Amino acid sequence: MTSQSQGIQQLLQAEKRAKDKLDEAKKRKGKRLRQAKEEAVAETDQYRMQREKDFRLKQAKIMGSQSHLVDEIEEQTLEKIKELNGSYNKSVESVIKQLLSMVCDMKPEVHVNYRATN
């Protein structure tokens, strides 16, 4: 009987050691997963920061060129306004004379469709 109880004790001890090894393996696996997750988060943060830096550089470059375009468009607009003002000043008198002559110089005539009814 004692040999049987010793065999049972050995089996229980072996089962306990196996359970302990499984628990230890689960703990190591959990630790590795946490470490891998931390590394992944750190890597993604670094990648995100790099992409944001690149984006800010491109944005600054584009916005700088846009402000240059705005200045160029304003300059062209001012030139066009000066050109139109010059054209206006040059032809304003002749247009007014033409309008006045059309309005004031009327020639009274009988319309061709008028029927004389005597």
PDB file of C-alpha atoms in Angstrom:
ATOM      1  CA  MET A   1       0.000   0.000   0.000  1.00  0.00           C
ATOM      2  CA  THR A   2       2.776   2.363   0.796  1.00  0.00           C
ATOM      3  CA  SER A   3       4.264   1.854  -2.640  1.00  0.00           C
ATOM      4  CA  GLN A   4       0.889   2.681  -4.129  1.00  0.00           C
ATOM      5  CA  SER A   5       0.573   5.814  -2.043  1.00  0.00           C
ATOM      6  CA  GLN A   6       4.156   6.731  -2.968  1.00  0.00           C
ATOM      7  CA  GLY A   7       3.291   6.280  -6.656  1.00  0.00           C
ATOM      8  CA  ILE A   8       0.212   8.463  -6.210  1.00  0.00           C
ATOM      9  CA  GLN A   9       2.299  11.070  -4.399  1.00  0.00           C
ATOM     10  CA  GLN A  10       4.846  11.049  -7.227  1.00  0.00           C
ATOM     11  CA  LEU A  11       2.063  11.463  -9.806  1.00  0.00           C
ATOM     12  CA  LEU A  12       0.555  14.360  -7.858  1.00  0.00           C
ATOM     13  CA  GLN A  13       3.989  15.984  -7.540  1.00  0.00           C
ATOM     14  CA  ALA A  14       4.639  15.493 -11.275  1.00  0.00           C
ATOM     15  CA  GLU A  15       1.215  16.983 -12.042  1.00  0.00           C
ATOM     16  CA  LYS A  16       1.974  19.939  -9.761  1.00  0.00           C
ATOM     17  CA  ARG A  17       5.367  20.520 -11.447  1.00  0.00           C
ATOM     18  CA  ALA A  18       3.719  20.348 -14.888  1.00  0.00           C
ATOM     19  CA  LYS A  19       1.071  22.833 -13.773  1.00  0.00           C
ATOM     20  CA  ASP A  20       3.770  25.138 -12.383  1.00  0.00           C
ATOM     21  CA  LYS A  21       5.686  24.933 -15.682  1.00  0.00           C
ATOM     22  CA  LEU A  22       2.508  25.764 -17.628  1.00  0.00           C
ATOM     23  CA  ASP A  23       1.795  28.731 -15.364  1.00  0.00           C
ATOM     24  CA  GLU A  24       5.375  29.955 -15.774  1.00  0.00           C
ATOM     25  CA  ALA A  25       5.122  29.563 -19.563  1.00  0.00           C
ATOM     26  CA  LYS A  26       1.848  31.528 -19.584  1.00  0.00           C
ATOM     27  CA  LYS A  27       3.490  34.301 -17.545  1.00  0.00           C
ATOM     28  CA  ARG A  28       6.469  34.471 -19.955  1.00  0.00           C
ATOM     29  CA  LYS A  29       4.102  34.523 -22.931  1.00  0.00           C
ATOM     30  CA  GLY A  30       2.068  37.353 -21.361  1.00  0.00           C
ATOM     31  CA  LYS A  31       5.267  39.263 -20.615  1.00  0.00           C
ATOM     32  CA  ARG A  32       6.487  38.799 -24.219  1.00  0.00           C
ATOM     33  CA  LEU A  33       3.114  39.983 -25.564  1.00  0.00           C
ATOM     34  CA  ARG A  34       3.178  43.107 -23.370  1.00  0.00           C
ATOM     35  CA  GLN A  35       6.749  43.828 -24.426  1.00  0.00           C
ATOM     36  CA  ALA A  36       5.871  43.329 -28.112  1.00  0.00           C
ATOM     37  CA  LYS A  37       2.864  45.620 -27.715  1.00  0.00           C
ATOM     38  CA  GLU A  38       4.990  48.321 -26.072  1.00  0.00           C
ATOM     39  CA  GLU A  39       7.555  48.059 -28.856  1.00  0.00           C
ATOM     40  CA  ALA A  40       4.823  48.274 -31.495  1.00  0.00           C
ATOM     41  CA  VAL A  41       3.305  51.347 -29.831  1.00  0.00           C
ATOM     42  CA  ALA A  42       6.729  52.997 -29.617  1.00  0.00           C
ATOM     43  CA  GLU A  43       7.413  52.191 -33.286  1.00  0.00           C
ATOM     44  CA  THR A  44       4.047  53.533 -34.438  1.00  0.00           C
ATOM     45  CA  ASP A  45       4.523  56.696 -32.363  1.00  0.00           C
ATOM     46  CA  GLN A  46       7.923  57.236 -33.940  1.00  0.00           C
ATOM     47  CA  TYR A  47       6.488  56.644 -37.432  1.00  0.00           C
ATOM     48  CA  ARG A  48       3.564  59.007 -36.735  1.00  0.00           C
ATOM     49  CA  MET A  49       5.929  61.737 -35.513  1.00  0.00           C
ATOM     50  CA  GLN A  50       8.087  61.360 -38.628  1.00  0.00           C
ATOM     51  CA  ARG A  51       5.052  61.546 -40.943  1.00  0.00           C
ATOM     52  CA  GLU A  52       3.706  64.604 -39.094  1.00  0.00           C
ATOM     53  CA  LYS A  53       7.097  66.284 -39.419  1.00  0.00           C
ATOM     54  CA  ASP A  54       7.146  65.552 -43.166  1.00  0.00           C
ATOM     55  CA  PHE A  55       3.582  66.837 -43.465  1.00  0.00           C
ATOM     56  CA  ARG A  56       4.426  70.085 -41.657  1.00  0.00           C
ATOM     57  CA  LEU A  57       7.445  70.621 -43.925  1.00  0.00           C
ATOM     58  CA  LYS A  58       5.368  70.052 -47.069  1.00  0.00           C
ATOM     59  CA  GLN A  59       2.570  72.236 -45.734  1.00  0.00           C
ATOM     60  CA  ALA A  60       5.006  75.066 -44.978  1.00  0.00           C
ATOM     61  CA  LYS A  61       6.510  74.728 -48.444  1.00  0.00           C
ATOM     62  CA  ILE A  62       3.089  74.799 -50.131  1.00  0.00           C
ATOM     63  CA  MET A  63       1.763  77.636 -47.999  1.00  0.00           C
ATOM     64  CA  GLY A  64       4.908  79.615 -48.761  1.00  0.00           C
ATOM     65  CA  SER A  65       4.414  79.143 -52.481  1.00  0.00           C
ATOM     66  CA  GLN A  66       0.713  80.008 -52.126  1.00  0.00           C
ATOM     67  CA  SER A  67       1.540  83.306 -50.453  1.00  0.00           C
ATOM     68  CA  HIS A  68       3.892  84.038 -53.356  1.00  0.00           C
ATOM     69  CA  LEU A  69       1.044  83.296 -55.779  1.00  0.00           C
ATOM     70  CA  VAL A  70      -1.280  85.601 -53.858  1.00  0.00           C
ATOM     71  CA  ASP A  71       1.261  88.427 -54.128  1.00  0.00           C
ATOM     72  CA  GLU A  72       1.670  87.779 -57.845  1.00  0.00           C
ATOM     73  CA  ILE A  73      -2.106  87.777 -58.432  1.00  0.00           C
ATOM     74  CA  GLU A  74      -2.524  91.024 -56.490  1.00  0.00           C
ATOM     75  CA  GLU A  75       0.217  92.622 -58.579  1.00  0.00           C
ATOM     76  CA  GLN A  76      -1.449  91.496 -61.831  1.00  0.00           C
ATOM     77  CA  THR A  77      -4.811  92.798 -60.581  1.00  0.00           C
ATOM     78  CA  LEU A  78      -3.361  96.233 -59.812  1.00  0.00           C
ATOM     79  CA  GLU A  79      -1.755  96.378 -63.265  1.00  0.00           C
ATOM     80  CA  LYS A  80      -5.081  95.470 -64.914  1.00  0.00           C
ATOM     81  CA  ILE A  81      -6.904  98.151 -62.883  1.00  0.00           C
ATOM     82  CA  LYS A  82      -4.351 100.769 -63.981  1.00  0.00           C
ATOM     83  CA  GLU A  83      -4.751  99.659 -67.592  1.00  0.00           C
ATOM     84  CA  LEU A  84      -8.569  99.886 -67.397  1.00  0.00           C
ATOM     85  CA  ASN A  85      -8.414 103.321 -65.746  1.00  0.00           C
ATOM     86  CA  GLY A  86      -6.117 104.552 -68.504  1.00  0.00           C
ATOM     87  CA  SER A  87      -8.473 103.218 -71.166  1.00  0.00           C
ATOM     88  CA  TYR A  88     -11.423 104.863 -69.421  1.00  0.00           C
ATOM     89  CA  ASN A  89      -9.679 108.234 -69.155  1.00  0.00           C
ATOM     90  CA  LYS A  90      -8.655 108.056 -72.803  1.00  0.00           C
ATOM     91  CA  SER A  91     -12.111 107.344 -74.236  1.00  0.00           C
ATOM     92  CA  VAL A  92     -14.514 108.944 -71.726  1.00  0.00           C
ATOM     93  CA  GLU A  93     -14.819 112.256 -73.634  1.00  0.00           C
ATOM     94  CA  SER A  94     -15.466 110.711 -77.019  1.00  0.00           C
ATOM     95  CA  VAL A  95     -18.127 108.369 -75.583  1.00  0.00           C
ATOM     96  CA  ILE A  96     -19.918 111.247 -73.810  1.00  0.00           C
ATOM     97  CA  LYS A  97     -19.845 113.354 -77.020  1.00  0.00           C
ATOM     98  CA  GLN A  98     -21.255 110.439 -79.003  1.00  0.00           C
ATOM     99  CA  LEU A  99     -24.067 109.874 -76.476  1.00  0.00           C
ATOM    100  CA  LEU A 100     -24.953 113.565 -76.369  1.00  0.00           C
ATOM    101  CA  SER A 101     -24.996 113.817 -80.147  1.00  0.00           C
ATOM    102  CA  MET A 102     -27.350 110.839 -80.394  1.00  0.00           C
ATOM    103  CA  VAL A 103     -29.692 112.254 -77.761  1.00  0.00           C
ATOM    104  CA  CYS A 104     -29.621 115.947 -78.690  1.00  0.00           C
ATOM    105  CA  ASP A 105     -29.363 115.864 -82.472  1.00  0.00           C
ATOM    106  CA  MET A 106     -32.832 114.651 -83.339  1.00  0.00           C
ATOM    107  CA  LYS A 107     -34.198 114.953 -86.846  1.00  0.00           C
ATOM    108  CA  PRO A 108     -37.979 114.998 -86.848  1.00  0.00           C
ATOM    109  CA  GLU A 109     -39.349 112.774 -89.599  1.00  0.00           C
ATOM    110  CA  VAL A 110     -42.670 111.187 -90.293  1.00  0.00           C
ATOM    111  CA  HIS A 111     -42.604 107.477 -89.837  1.00  0.00           C
ATOM    112  CA  VAL A 112     -43.013 105.438 -92.987  1.00  0.00           C
ATOM    113  CA  ASN A 113     -46.014 103.590 -91.580  1.00  0.00           C
ATOM    114  CA  TYR A 114     -47.896 106.781 -90.733  1.00  0.00           C
ATOM    115  CA  ARG A 115     -51.016 107.203 -92.809  1.00  0.00           C
ATOM    116  CA  ALA A 116     -52.236 110.566 -93.428  1.00  0.00           C
ATOM    117  CA  THR A 117     -55.931 110.768 -92.759  1.00  0.00           C
ATOM    118  CA  ASN A 118     -57.316 114.033 -94.078  1.00  0.00           C
TER     119      ASN A 118
END
